Every structure is written in C-alpha cells, then in structure tokens.
Coordinates of C-alpha atoms in Angstrom, one line a residue:
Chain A
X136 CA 43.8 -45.3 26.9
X137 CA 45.6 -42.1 26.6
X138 CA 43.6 -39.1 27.2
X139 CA 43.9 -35.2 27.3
X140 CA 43.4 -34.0 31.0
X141 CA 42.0 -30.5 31.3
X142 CA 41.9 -28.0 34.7
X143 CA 40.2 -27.0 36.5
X144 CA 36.8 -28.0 35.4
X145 CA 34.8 -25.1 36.6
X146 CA 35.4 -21.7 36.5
X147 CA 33.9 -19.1 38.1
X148 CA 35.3 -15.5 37.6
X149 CA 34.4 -11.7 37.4
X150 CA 34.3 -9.5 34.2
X151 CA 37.2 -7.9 33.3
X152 CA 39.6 -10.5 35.2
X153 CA 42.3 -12.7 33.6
X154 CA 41.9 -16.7 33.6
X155 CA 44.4 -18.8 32.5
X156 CA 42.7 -22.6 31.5
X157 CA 45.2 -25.5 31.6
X158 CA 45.4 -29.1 29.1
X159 CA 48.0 -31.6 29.4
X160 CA 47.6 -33.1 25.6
X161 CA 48.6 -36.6 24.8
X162 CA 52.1 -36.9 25.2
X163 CA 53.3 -38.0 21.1
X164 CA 50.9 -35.7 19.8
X165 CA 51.8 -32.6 18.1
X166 CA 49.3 -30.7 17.2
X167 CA 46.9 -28.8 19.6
X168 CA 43.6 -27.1 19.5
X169 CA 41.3 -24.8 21.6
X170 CA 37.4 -25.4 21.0
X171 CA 34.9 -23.2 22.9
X172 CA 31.3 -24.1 23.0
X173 CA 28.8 -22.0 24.2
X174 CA 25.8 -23.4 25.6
X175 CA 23.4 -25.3 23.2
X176 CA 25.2 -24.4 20.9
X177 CA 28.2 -26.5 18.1
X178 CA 31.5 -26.8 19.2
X179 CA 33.5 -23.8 17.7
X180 CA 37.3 -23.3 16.9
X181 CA 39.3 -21.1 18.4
X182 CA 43.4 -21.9 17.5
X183 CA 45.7 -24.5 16.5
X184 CA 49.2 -24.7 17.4
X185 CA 51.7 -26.6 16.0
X186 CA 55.9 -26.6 16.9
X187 CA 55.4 -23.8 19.7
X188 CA 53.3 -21.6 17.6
X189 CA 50.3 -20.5 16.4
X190 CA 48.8 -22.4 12.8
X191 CA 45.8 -20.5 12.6
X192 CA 43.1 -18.8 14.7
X193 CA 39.3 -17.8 14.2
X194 CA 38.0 -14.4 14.4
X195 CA 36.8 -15.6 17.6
X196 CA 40.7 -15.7 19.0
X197 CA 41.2 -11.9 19.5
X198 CA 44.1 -9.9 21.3
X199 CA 42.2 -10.7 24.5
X200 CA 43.2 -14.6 23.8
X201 CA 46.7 -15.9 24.2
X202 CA 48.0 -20.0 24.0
X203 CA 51.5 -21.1 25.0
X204 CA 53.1 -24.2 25.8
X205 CA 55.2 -23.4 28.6
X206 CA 57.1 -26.7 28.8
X207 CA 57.0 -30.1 27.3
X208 CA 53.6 -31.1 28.2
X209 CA 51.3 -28.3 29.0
X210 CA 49.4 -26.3 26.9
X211 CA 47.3 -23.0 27.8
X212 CA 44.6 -20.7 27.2
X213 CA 45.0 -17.5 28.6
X214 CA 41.6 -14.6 28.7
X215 CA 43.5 -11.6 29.2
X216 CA 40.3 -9.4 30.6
X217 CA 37.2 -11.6 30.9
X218 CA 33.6 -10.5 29.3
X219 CA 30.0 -12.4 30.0
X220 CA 30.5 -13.4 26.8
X221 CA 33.3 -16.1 27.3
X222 CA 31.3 -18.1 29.5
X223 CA 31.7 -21.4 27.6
X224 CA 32.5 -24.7 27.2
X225 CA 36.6 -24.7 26.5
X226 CA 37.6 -27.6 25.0
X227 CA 41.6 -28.9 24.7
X228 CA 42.2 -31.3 21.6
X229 CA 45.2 -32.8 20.4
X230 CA 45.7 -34.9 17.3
X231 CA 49.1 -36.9 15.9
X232 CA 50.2 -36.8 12.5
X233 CA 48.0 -39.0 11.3
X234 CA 44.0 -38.0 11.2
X235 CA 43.7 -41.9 11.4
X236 CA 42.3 -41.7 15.5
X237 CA 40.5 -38.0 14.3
X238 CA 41.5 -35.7 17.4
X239 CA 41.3 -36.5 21.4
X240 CA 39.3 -33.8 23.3
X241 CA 39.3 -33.0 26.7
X242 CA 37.0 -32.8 29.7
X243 CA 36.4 -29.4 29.0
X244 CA 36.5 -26.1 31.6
X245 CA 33.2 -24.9 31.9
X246 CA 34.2 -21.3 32.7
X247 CA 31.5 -19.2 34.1
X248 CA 31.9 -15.0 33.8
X249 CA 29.5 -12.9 36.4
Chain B
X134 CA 32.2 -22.8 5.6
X135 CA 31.3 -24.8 8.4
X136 CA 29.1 -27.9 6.7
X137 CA 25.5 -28.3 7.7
X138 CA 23.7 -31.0 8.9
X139 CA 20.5 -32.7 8.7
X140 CA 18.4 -33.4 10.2
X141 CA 18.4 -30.9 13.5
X142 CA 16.9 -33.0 15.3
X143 CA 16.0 -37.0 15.6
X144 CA 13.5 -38.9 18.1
X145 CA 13.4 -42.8 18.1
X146 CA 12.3 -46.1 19.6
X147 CA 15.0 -48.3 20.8
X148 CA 15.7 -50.9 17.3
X149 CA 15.2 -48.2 15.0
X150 CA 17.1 -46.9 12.1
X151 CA 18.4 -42.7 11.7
X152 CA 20.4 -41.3 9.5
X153 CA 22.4 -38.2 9.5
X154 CA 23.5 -36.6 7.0
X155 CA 26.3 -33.7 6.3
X156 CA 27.2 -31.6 3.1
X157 CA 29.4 -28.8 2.2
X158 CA 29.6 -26.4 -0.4
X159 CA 33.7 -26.6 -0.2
X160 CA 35.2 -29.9 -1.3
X161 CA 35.9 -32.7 0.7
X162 CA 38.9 -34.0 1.3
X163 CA 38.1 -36.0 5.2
X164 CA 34.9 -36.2 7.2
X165 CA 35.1 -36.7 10.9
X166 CA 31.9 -37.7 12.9
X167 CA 31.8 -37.3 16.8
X168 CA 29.4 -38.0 19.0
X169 CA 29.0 -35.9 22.4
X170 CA 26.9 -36.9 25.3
X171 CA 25.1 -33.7 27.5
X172 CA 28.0 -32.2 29.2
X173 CA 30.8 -34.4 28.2
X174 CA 33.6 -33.7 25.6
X175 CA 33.1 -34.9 21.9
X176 CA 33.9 -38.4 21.2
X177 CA 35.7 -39.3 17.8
X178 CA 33.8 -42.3 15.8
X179 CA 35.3 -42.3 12.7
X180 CA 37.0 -40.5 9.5
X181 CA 36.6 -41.4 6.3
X182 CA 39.6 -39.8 3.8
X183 CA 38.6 -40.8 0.2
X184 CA 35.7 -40.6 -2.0
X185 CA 33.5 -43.2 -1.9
X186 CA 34.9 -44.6 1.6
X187 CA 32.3 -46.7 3.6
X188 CA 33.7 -47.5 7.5
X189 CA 31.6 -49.5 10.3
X190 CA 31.8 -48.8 14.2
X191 CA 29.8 -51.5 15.8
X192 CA 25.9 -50.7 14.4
X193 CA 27.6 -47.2 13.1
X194 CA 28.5 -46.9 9.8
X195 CA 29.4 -44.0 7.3
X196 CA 29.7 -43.1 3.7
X197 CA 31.7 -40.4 2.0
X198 CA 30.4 -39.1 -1.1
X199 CA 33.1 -36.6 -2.7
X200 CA 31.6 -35.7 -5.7
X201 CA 28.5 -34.6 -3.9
X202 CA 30.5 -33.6 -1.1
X203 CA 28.3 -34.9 1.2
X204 CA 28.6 -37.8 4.0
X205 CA 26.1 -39.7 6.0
X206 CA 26.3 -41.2 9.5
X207 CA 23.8 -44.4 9.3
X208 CA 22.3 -45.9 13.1
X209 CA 21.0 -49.3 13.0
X210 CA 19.2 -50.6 15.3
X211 CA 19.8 -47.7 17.6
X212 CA 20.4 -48.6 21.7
X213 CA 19.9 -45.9 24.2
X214 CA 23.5 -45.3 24.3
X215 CA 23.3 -43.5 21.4
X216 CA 21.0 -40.4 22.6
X217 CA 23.7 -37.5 22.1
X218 CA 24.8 -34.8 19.5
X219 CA 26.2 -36.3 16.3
X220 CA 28.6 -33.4 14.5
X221 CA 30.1 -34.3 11.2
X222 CA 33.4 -32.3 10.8
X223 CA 36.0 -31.1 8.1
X224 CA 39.1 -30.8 8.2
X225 CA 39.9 -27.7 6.4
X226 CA 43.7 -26.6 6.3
X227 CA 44.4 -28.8 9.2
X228 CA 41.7 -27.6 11.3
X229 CA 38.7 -29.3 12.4
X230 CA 35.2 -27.4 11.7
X231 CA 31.9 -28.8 12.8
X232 CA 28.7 -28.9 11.8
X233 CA 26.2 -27.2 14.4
X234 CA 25.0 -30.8 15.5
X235 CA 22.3 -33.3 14.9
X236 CA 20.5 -34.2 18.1
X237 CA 19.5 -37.7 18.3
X238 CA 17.2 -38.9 21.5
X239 CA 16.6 -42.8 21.7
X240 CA 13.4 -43.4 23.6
X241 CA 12.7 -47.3 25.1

C-alpha cells in the first residue's frame, strides 16, 4: 500500500537553530499538507500546497515557516529559527484529486526544541 | 471553525457500543473521520460527501446529517483495537480541519 514516508523521526535541536523536516508524499498525489500536533493535544493545520505553491496557511505558519518541493518527489518544512514552542508532532499528508481515500499521513517527526 | 466533538472522552467493555458524535456551526459539505493510535499518524476511515450519507467500515459506521450539520461515528461491538483518538474532520476550502478528538479506551 502506498504510503507517505517522513524523516527523520526524531528531532532533537536547540532554540534559535534552523530544522529542515523531510516527506516523500505518494507519488500521483498532488496536493500536500503540513499538520503539527502538539502533545495531547488535536492535530492542527499548518499549510497546503498545491502545483509548487502555497494554497493556504494558518496563523500558525508564520515568516519563521517555509515549504518547498525541491524536486519531483520531496516535499519540506523548513523552521527558520527554532523556539520551545515548536516541539511537536509534524505530520506530512498528501491527498489526490479525489477526497474518495480522505488524505494519507505520515509517520510524523517528533521534533524536540531544548 | 474547527467542529467539536462529543463526547471527550469514552471508556468501555470489550462488545460494547459508543458513539461519537461531531457538529459544526459552518455547513457541511464532507466529513472525514480518522482514527489515531498513541504515537502513530492518523488513520483515514471514511468520508461521507452528501447529506444524509450512511457508510460502513467493518463494525464502523457513519452518518452525515447536513441539515443539522452534524455527523456521527457509530462502534459496535467495540474490539480492543479500537482504543485510540477518533477526530471527525472538515474539509473547508480544500483543507482538512479537525475536531480536538474523542478518546475512546476499550477495556477487556
């Protein structure tokens, strides 16, 4: 079964550095999400991204956030300057066209800021 | 905007019945339920896109109320496989927003 392959799985990094958190989405889809959750807590939405750009984006997604989608297959969340209040659950989804199958997410990254 | 869920929070014996339920004061146009086990990514059960639509995974079934704008996850005869976080979801503007998450624990 196709799936949507995220790395690394942990994260450990220091305040104030940059992380960059990778997805490799389900090859036909084409439509792309970022999901953070925090511990406990529901499964928030961060960005969508459809034909190399940005759909939409929470309040959540600040100028510290970035996504691109380098090449054909990966897709990535960039934290320009990390605070203790990223430490989440970040979640890669991807959908097709159709909402038939709902969306595919990821492993996660469980990305931990000290 | 996100729609809410009830209950919070569900404890049964293994056989029993729950049902979850998920409403939202925007109209409804799809409602996605997932289920995610402790520490693993959500899991998509089903949609349902119309008014009125009933759909059946296994002993989990759904039904989509549009005029009320409300839908309802139904668990018969629940298995210990089913302990997890149930989230009903919207799709609003081709985004997925969930609710915060009904807990369910299956006890033998």
């Amino acid at each position: 079964e196709p799936e949507v392959t995220q790395t690394p799985s942990h994260q450990v990094t220091q305040m104030g550095q940059e992380v960059i958190l990778r997805c490799v989405p389900i090859s036909n889809h084409l439509y792309f999400y970022w999901y953070r959750q925090i511990l406990g807590q529901k499964v928030e939405f961060l960005v969508s991204f459809y034909n190399n750009e940005i759909s939409e984006k929470s309040e959540i997604f600040d100028d510290q956030f970035s996504v691109e989608r380098p090449d054909g297959s990966n897709f990535t969340l960039k934290i320009r300057s990390t605070k203790l209040e990223d430490s989440a659950m970040y979640f890669c989804a991807s959908r097709d066209t159709s909402l038939r199958y709902g969306y595919t997410f990821g492993s996660g990254t469980r990305l931990t800021v000290v | 905007q996100q729609p809410v869920q009830s209950p919070q929070a569900v404890i049964l014996r293994e056989g029993e019945d729950a049902v979850i339920n998920c409403s939202s004061s925007k109209a409804l146009y799809s409602v996605h339920w997932y289920r995610q086990k402790h520490g693993e990514a959500p899991v998509f059960l089903m949609i349902l896109l119309k008014g009125g639509e009933q759909k059946g995974h296994e002993k989990i079934s759904a039904s989509f109320n549009e005029k009320k704008q409300q839908s309802s996850l139904y668990l018969t005869a629940s298995q210990l496989s089913y302990s997890g976080t149930y989230f009903c979801g919207t799709d609003y503007t081709g985004k997925l927003i969930f609710g915060q998450g009904t807990t369910l624990q299956v006890k033998p």
